[in-house]
Short mmCIF file of C-alpha atoms in Angstrom, two decimals:
data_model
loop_
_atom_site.label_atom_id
_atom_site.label_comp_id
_atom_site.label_asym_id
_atom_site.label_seq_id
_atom_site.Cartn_x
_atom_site.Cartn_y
_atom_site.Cartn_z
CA UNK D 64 22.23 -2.67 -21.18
CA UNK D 65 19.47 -5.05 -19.22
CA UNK D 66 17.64 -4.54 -21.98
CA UNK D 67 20.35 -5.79 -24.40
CA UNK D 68 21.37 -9.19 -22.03
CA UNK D 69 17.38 -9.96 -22.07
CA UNK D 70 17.39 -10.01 -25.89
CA UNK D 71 20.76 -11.98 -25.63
CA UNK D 72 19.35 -14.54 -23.51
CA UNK D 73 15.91 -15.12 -25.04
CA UNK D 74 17.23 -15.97 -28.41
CA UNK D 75 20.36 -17.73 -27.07
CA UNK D 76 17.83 -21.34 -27.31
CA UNK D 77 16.62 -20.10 -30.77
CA UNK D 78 20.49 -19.85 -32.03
CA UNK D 79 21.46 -22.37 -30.42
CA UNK D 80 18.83 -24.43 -31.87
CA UNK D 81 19.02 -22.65 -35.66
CA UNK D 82 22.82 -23.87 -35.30
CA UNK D 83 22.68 -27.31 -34.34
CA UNK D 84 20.19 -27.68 -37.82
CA UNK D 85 22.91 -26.04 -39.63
CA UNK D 86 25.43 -28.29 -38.52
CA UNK D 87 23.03 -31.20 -39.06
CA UNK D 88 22.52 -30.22 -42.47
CA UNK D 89 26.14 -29.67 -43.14
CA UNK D 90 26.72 -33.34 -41.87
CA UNK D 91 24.42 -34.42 -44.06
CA UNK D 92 25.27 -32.19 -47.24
CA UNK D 93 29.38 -33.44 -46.17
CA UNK D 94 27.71 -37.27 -46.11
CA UNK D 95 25.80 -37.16 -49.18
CA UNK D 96 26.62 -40.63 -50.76
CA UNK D 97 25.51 -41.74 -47.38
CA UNK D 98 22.47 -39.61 -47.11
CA UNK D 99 20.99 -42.29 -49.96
CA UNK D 100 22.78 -45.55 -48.63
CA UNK D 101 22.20 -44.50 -44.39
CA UNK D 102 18.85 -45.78 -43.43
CA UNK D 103 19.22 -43.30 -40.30
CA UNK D 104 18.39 -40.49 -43.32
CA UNK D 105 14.90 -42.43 -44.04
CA UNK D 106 13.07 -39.23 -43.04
CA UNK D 107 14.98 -36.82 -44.46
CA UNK D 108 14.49 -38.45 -47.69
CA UNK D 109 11.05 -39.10 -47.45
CA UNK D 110 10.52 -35.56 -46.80
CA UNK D 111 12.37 -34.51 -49.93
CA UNK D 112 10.39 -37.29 -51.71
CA UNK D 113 6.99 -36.25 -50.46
CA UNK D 114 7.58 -32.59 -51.46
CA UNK D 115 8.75 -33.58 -54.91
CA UNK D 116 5.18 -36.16 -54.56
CA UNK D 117 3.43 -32.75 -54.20
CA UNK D 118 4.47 -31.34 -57.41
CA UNK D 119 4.36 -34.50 -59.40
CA UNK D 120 0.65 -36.14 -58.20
CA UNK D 121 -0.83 -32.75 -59.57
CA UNK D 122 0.90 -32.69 -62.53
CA UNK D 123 -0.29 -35.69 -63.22
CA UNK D 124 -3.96 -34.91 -62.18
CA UNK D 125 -4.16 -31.80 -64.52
CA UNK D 126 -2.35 -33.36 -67.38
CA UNK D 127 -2.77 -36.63 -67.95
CA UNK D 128 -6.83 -37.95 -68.90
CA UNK D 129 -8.67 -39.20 -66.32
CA UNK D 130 -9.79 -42.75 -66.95
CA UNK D 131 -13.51 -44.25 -65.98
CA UNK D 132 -13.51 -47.59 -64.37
CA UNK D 133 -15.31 -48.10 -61.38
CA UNK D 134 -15.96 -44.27 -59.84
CA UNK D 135 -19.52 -44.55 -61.31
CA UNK D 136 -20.51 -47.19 -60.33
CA UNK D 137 -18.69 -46.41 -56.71
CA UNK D 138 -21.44 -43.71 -56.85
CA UNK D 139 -24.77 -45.69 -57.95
CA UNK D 140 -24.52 -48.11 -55.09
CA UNK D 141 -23.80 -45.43 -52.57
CA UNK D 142 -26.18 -43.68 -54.00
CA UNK D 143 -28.79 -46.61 -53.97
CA UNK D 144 -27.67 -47.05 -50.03
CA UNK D 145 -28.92 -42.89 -49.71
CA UNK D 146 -32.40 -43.66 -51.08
CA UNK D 147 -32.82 -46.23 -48.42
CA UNK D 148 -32.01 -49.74 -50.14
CA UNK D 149 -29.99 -51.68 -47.85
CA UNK D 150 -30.30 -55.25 -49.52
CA UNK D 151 -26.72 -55.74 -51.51
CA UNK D 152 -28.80 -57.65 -53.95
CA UNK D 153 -30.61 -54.88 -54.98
CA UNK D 154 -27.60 -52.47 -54.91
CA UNK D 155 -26.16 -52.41 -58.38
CA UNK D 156 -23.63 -49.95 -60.32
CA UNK D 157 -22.48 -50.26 -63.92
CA UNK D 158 -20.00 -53.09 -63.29
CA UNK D 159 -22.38 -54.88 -61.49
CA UNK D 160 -23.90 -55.31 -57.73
CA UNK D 161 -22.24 -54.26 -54.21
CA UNK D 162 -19.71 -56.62 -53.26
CA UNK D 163 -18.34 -54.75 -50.29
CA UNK D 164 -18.59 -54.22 -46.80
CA UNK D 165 -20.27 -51.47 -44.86
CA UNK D 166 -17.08 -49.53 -44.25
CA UNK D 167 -16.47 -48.84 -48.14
CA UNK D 168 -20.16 -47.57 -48.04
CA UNK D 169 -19.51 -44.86 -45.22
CA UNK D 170 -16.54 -43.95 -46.58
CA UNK D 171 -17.46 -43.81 -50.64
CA UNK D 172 -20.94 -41.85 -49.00
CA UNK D 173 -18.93 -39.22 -47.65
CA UNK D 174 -16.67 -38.99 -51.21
CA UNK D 175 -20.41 -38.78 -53.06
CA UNK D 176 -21.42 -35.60 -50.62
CA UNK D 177 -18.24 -33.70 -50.98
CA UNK D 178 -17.74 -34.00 -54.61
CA UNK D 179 -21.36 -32.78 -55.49
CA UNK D 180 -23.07 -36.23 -55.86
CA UNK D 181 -19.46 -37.91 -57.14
CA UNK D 182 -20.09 -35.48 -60.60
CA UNK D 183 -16.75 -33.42 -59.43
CA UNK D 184 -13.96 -36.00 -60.43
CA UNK D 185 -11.10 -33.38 -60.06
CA UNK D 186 -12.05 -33.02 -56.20
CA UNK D 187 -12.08 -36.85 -56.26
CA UNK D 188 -8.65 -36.58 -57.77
CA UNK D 189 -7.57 -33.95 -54.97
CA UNK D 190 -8.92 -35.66 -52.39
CA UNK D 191 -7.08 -38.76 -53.34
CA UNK D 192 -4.04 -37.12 -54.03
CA UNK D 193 -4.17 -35.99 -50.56
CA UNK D 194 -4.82 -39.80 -49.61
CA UNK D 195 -1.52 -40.95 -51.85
CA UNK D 196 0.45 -38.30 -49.87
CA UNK D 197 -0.40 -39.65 -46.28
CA UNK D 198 -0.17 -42.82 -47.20
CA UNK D 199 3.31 -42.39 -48.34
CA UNK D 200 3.82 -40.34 -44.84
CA UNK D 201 2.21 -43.82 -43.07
CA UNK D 202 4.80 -45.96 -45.33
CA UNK D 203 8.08 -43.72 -44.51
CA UNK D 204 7.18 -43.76 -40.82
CA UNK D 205 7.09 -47.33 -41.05
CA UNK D 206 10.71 -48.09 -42.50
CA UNK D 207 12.19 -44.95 -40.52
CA UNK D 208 11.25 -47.49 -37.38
CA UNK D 209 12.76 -50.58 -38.99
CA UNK D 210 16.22 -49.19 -40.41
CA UNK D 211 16.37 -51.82 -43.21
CA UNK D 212 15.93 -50.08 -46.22
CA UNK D 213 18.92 -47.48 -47.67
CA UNK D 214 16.29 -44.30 -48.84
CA UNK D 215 17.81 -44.07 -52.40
CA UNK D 216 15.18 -47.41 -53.03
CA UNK D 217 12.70 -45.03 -51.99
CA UNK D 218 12.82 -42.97 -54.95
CA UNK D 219 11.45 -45.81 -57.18
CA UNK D 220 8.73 -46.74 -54.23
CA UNK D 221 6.37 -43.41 -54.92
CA UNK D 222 8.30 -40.79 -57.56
CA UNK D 223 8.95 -43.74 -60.53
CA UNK D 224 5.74 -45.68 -60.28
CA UNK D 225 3.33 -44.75 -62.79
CA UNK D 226 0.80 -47.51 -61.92
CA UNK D 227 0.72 -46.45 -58.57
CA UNK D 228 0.11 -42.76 -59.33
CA UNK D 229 -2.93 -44.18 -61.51
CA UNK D 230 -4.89 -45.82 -58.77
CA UNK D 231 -4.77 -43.63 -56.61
CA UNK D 232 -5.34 -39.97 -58.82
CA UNK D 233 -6.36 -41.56 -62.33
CA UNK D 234 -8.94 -44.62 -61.78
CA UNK D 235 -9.99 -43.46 -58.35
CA UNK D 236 -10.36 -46.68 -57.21
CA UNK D 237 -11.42 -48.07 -53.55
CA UNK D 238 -8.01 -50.44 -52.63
CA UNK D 239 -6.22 -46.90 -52.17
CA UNK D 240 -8.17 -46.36 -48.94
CA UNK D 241 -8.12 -49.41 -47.86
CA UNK D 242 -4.41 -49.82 -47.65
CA UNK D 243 -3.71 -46.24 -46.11
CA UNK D 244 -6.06 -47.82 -43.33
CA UNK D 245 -4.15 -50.64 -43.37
CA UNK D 246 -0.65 -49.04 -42.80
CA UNK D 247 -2.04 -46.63 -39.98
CA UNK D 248 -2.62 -50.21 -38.27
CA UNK D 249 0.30 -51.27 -38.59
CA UNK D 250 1.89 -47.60 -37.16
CA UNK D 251 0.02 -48.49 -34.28
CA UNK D 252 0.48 -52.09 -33.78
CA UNK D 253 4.41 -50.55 -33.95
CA UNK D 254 3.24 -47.96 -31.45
CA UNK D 255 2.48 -50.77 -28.73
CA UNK D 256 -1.16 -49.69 -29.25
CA UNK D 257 -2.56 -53.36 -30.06
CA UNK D 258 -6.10 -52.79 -29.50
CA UNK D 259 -6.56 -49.15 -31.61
CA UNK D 260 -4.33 -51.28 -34.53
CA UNK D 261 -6.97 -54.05 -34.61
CA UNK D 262 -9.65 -51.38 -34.83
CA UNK D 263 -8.39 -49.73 -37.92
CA UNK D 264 -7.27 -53.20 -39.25
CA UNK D 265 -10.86 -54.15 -39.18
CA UNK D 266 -11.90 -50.91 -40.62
CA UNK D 267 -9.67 -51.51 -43.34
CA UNK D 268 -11.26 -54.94 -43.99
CA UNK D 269 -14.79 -52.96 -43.88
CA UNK D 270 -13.32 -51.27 -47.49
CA UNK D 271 -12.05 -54.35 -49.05
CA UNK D 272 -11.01 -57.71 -47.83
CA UNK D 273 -8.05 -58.36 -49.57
CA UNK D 274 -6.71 -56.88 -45.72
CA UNK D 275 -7.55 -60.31 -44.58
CA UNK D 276 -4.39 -61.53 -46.40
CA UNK D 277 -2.64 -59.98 -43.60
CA UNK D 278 -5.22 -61.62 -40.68
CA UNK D 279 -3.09 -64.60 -40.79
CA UNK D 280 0.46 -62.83 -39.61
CA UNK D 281 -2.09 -60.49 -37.24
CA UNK D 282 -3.42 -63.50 -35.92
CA UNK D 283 0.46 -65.35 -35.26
CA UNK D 284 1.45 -62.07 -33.72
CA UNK D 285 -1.11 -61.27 -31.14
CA UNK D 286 -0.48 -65.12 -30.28
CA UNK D 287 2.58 -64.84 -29.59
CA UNK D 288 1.98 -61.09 -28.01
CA UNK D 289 -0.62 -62.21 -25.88
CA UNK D 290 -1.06 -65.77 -25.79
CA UNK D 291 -4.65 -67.48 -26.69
CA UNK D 292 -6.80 -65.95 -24.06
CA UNK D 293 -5.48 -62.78 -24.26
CA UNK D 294 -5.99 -62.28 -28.14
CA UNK D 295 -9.37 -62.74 -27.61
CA UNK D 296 -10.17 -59.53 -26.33
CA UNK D 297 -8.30 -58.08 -29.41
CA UNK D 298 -9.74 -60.09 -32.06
CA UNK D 299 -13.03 -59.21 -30.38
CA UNK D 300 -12.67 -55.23 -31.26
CA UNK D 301 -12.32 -57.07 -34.88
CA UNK D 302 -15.16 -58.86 -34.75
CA UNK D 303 -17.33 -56.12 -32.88
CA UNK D 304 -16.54 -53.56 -35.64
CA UNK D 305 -17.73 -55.71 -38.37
CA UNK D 306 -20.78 -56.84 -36.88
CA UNK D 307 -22.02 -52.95 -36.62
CA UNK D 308 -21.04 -52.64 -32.66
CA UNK D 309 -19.46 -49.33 -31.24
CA UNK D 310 -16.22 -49.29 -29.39
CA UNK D 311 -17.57 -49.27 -25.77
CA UNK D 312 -18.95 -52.59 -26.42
CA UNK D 313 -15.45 -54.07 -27.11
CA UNK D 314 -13.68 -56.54 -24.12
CA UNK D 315 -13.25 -53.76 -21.47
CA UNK D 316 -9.48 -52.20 -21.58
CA UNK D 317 -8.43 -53.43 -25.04
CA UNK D 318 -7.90 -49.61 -26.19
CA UNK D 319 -5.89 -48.79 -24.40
CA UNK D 320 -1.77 -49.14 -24.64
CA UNK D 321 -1.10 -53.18 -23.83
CA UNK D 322 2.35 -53.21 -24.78
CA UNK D 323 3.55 -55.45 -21.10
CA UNK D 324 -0.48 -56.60 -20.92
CA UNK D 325 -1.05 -60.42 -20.95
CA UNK D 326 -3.58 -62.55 -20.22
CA UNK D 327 -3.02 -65.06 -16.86
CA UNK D 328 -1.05 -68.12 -17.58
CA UNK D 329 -0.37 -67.26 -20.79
CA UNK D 330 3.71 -66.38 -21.63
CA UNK D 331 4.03 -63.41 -24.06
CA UNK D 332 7.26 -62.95 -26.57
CA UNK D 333 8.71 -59.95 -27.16
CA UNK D 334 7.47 -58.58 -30.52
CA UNK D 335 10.00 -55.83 -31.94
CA UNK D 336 9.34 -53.18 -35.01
CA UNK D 337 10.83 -56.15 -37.46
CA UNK D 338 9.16 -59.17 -36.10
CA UNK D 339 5.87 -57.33 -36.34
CA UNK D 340 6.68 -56.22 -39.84
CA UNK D 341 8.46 -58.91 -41.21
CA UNK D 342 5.42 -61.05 -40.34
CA UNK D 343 2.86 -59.13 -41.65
CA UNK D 344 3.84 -58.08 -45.11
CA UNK D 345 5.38 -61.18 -45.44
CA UNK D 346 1.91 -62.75 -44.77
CA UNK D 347 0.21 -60.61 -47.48
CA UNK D 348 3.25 -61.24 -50.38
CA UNK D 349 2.48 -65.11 -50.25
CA UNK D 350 -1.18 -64.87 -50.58
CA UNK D 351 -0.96 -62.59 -53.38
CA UNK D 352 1.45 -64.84 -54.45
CA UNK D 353 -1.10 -67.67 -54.88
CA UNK D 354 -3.68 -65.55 -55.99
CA UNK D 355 -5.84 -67.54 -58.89
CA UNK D 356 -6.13 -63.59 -60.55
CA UNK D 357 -4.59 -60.36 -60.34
CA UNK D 358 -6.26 -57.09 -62.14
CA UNK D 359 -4.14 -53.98 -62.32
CA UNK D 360 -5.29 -51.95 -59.13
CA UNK D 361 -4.45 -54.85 -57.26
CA UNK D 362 -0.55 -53.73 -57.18
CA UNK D 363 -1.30 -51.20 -54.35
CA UNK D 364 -1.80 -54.36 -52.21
CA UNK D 365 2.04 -54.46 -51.93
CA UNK D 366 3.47 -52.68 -53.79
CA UNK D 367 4.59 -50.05 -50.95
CA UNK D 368 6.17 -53.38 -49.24
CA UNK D 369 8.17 -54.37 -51.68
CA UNK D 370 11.12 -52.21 -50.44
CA UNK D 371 11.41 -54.05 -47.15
CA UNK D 372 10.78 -57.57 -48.63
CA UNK D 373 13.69 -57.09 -50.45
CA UNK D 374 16.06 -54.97 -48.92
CA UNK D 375 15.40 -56.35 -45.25
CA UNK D 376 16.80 -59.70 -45.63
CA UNK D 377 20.54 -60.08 -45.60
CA UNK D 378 21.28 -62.26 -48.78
CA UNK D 379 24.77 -61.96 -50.44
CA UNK D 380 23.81 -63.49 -53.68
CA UNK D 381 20.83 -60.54 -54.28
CA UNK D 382 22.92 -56.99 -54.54
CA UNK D 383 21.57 -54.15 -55.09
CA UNK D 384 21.54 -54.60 -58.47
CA UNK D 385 19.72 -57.37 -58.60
CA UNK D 386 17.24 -55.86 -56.11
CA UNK D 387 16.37 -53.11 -58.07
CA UNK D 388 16.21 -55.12 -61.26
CA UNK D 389 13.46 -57.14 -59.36
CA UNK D 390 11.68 -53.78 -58.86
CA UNK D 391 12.00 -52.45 -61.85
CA UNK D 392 10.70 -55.99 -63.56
CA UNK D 393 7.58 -55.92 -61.36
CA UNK D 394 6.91 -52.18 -62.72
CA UNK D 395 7.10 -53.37 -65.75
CA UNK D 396 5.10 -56.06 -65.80
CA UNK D 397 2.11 -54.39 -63.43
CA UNK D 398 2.70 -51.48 -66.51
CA UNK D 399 1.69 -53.86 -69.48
CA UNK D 400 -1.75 -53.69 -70.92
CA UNK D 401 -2.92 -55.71 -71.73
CA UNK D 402 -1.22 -58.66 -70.06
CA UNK D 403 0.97 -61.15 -71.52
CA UNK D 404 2.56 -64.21 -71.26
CA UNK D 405 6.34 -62.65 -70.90
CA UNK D 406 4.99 -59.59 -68.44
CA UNK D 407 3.05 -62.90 -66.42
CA UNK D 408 5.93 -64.86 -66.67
CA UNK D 409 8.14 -61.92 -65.37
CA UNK D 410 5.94 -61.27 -62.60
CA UNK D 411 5.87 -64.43 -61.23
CA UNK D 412 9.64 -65.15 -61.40
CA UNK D 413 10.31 -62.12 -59.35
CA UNK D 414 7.37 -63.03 -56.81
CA UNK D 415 9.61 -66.42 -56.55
CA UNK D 416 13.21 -64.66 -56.50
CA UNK D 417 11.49 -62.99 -53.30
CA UNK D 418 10.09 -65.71 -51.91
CA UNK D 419 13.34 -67.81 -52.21
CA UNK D 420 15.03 -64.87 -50.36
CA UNK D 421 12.49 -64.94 -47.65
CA UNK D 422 12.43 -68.59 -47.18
CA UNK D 423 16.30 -68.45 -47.26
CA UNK D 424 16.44 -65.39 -44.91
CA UNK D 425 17.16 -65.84 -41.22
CA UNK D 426 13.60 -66.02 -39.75
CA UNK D 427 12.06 -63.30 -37.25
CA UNK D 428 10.93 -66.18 -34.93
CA UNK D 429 13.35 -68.49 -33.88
CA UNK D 430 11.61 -72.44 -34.10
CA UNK D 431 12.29 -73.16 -30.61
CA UNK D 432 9.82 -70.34 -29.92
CA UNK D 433 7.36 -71.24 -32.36
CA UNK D 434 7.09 -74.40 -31.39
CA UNK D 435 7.07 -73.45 -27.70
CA UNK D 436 4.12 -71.21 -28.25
CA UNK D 437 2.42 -73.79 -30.31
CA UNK D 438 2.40 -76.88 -27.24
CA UNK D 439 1.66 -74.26 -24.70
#
């Protein structure tokens, strides 16, 4: 009989707990036309999305052809870098010499070991199927902490992109990596953890600076974080990094969580998840905006923030329809090869119809604030 209530009572939490899923799950299966409209369902979308991303990433790895662009010559200058030639002019691959920084070297030297010398492309494919996944896991945690988005839009952000699926698993290309570095940043810069989110921004950078289109929203938000003096320190950890330093060298403290720290004199702003956000991808869409050129791997530079610029932004004359008809354009256009003067033409206009909406938007930052900062 002990025996028996002992039983009872060490799986009363596990039934309790087993039945508060259920009922979770039959509030969700009773809400379905919610489930894809309710951004409060963001992550139990994305992780019906990211299992169906499973299935479909390594379809596409072991049936569609594998395409060489740049892997090769990924592998010569890493491979020059081995044999102990560290002068970029002398570093040269079959599309020509090194033209990034250190970071892309460490990484791509460490992709060259584990895939036998780079000669195994369908471990390079694994491996960056494996990078596409947690980058989409980085992405979804970022909109689950914004609420902006309704999930069904992000069923045409990973499963319905076929440009996206080819940089990452098909051209193996190095703006992938660089942009899952990116988006841990900006997890952590969400996380309060300022000074660890300026490290991997600048690690990001040390892949491929096309990051630096987002230094100038970093830059306006540790300003208005943590005033002039007390960016500094942060922007210090940037500059350290890229010079070669370690972290112990950085401005003493800066590592650590500095979500109430400011410097003396200085008045801080509160910074929530959509300010931060808002600012940043906002700051990359305009400068690829104005970009004199745009080659086809580029796309992954926003493409994973076109969602929120679009959806965030209360605007009655862009519905849903219209949204995804913006989307679905862009797709397009990114999908035409080669380019022409409609799919440029089409790419553009959207880039504008988002613009407009920004610019039209109600703004993160009131002006009184801004301008506040700005005298002080």
């Amino acid at each position: 009989m002990a025996a028996g209530l002992r039983k009872r009572g060490r799986g009363g939490p596990l039934a309790r707990t087993a039945g508060s899923c259920g009922q979770w799950l039959r509030r969700a299966w009773q809400e379905r036309r919610l489930l894809l409209l309710e951004p409060r369902y963001t992550l139990l979308v994305a992780a019906c999305l990211c299992l169906a991303e499973v299935g479909i990433t390594f379809w596409v790895i072991h049936r569609v052809a594998y395409t060489e662009i740049d892997w090769k010559a990924y592998m010569a200058q890493v491979e020059g870098v081995i044999n102990g030639t560290y002068d970029y002019t002398q570093l040269q691959g079959d599309t020509g010499p090194l033209v990034y920084p250190a970071g892309f070297v460490y990484i791509f030297m460490g992709l060259y070991y584990a895939t036998g010398r780079g000669t195994d492309i369908r471990m390079a494919q694994h491996i960056f199927a494996v990078l596409y996944l947690a980058t989409l896991l980085l992405v979804f945690l970022i909109y689950h902490q914004t609420c902006k988005v309704p999930p069904f839009v992000f069923f045409f952000m990973c499963c319905a992109s076929y440009r996206v699926h080819s940089i990452f698993v098909l051209r193996l290309f190095n703006d992938p990596v660089a942009m899952a570095l990116l988006f841990l940043s900006i997890n952590l810069l969400l996380a309060q953890r300022w000074g660890w989110g300026c490290c991997c921004f600048s690690l990001a950078v040390s892949v491929k600076m096309n990051v630096l289109l987002f230094a100038p929203g970093l830059l306006f938000l540790l300003l208005m974080q943590f005033g002039f003096r007390g960016a500094l320190p942060k922007l210090g950890i940037c500059a350290v990094l890229q010079d070669g330093g370690k972290y112990p060298v950085a401005v003493e403290g800066s590592l650590q969580k500095e979500g109430s720290t400011t410097a003396p004199h200085t008045q801080s702003y509160p910074l929530n998840h959509e300010k931060i956000i808002s600012t940043l991808f906002t700051s990359n869409f305009i400068g690829i905006c104005f970009s004199r050129s745009l080659h086809y791997q580029f796309y992954v530079w926003y493409f994973h923030t076109l969602p929120y610029l679009l959806w965030a932004t209360p605007a009655r004359w862009l519905t849903h329809l219209l949204r995804l008809l913006v989307l679905g354009l862009i797709e397009l256009s990114w999908n035409t090869y080669p380019s022409t003067s409609c799919s440029s033409a089409a790419l553009h206009i959207c880039h504008a119809v988002i613009l407009l909406q920004l610019w039209l938007g109600p703004q993160p930052f009131p002006r009184s604030i801004q301008h506040s900062k700005k005298a002080h």
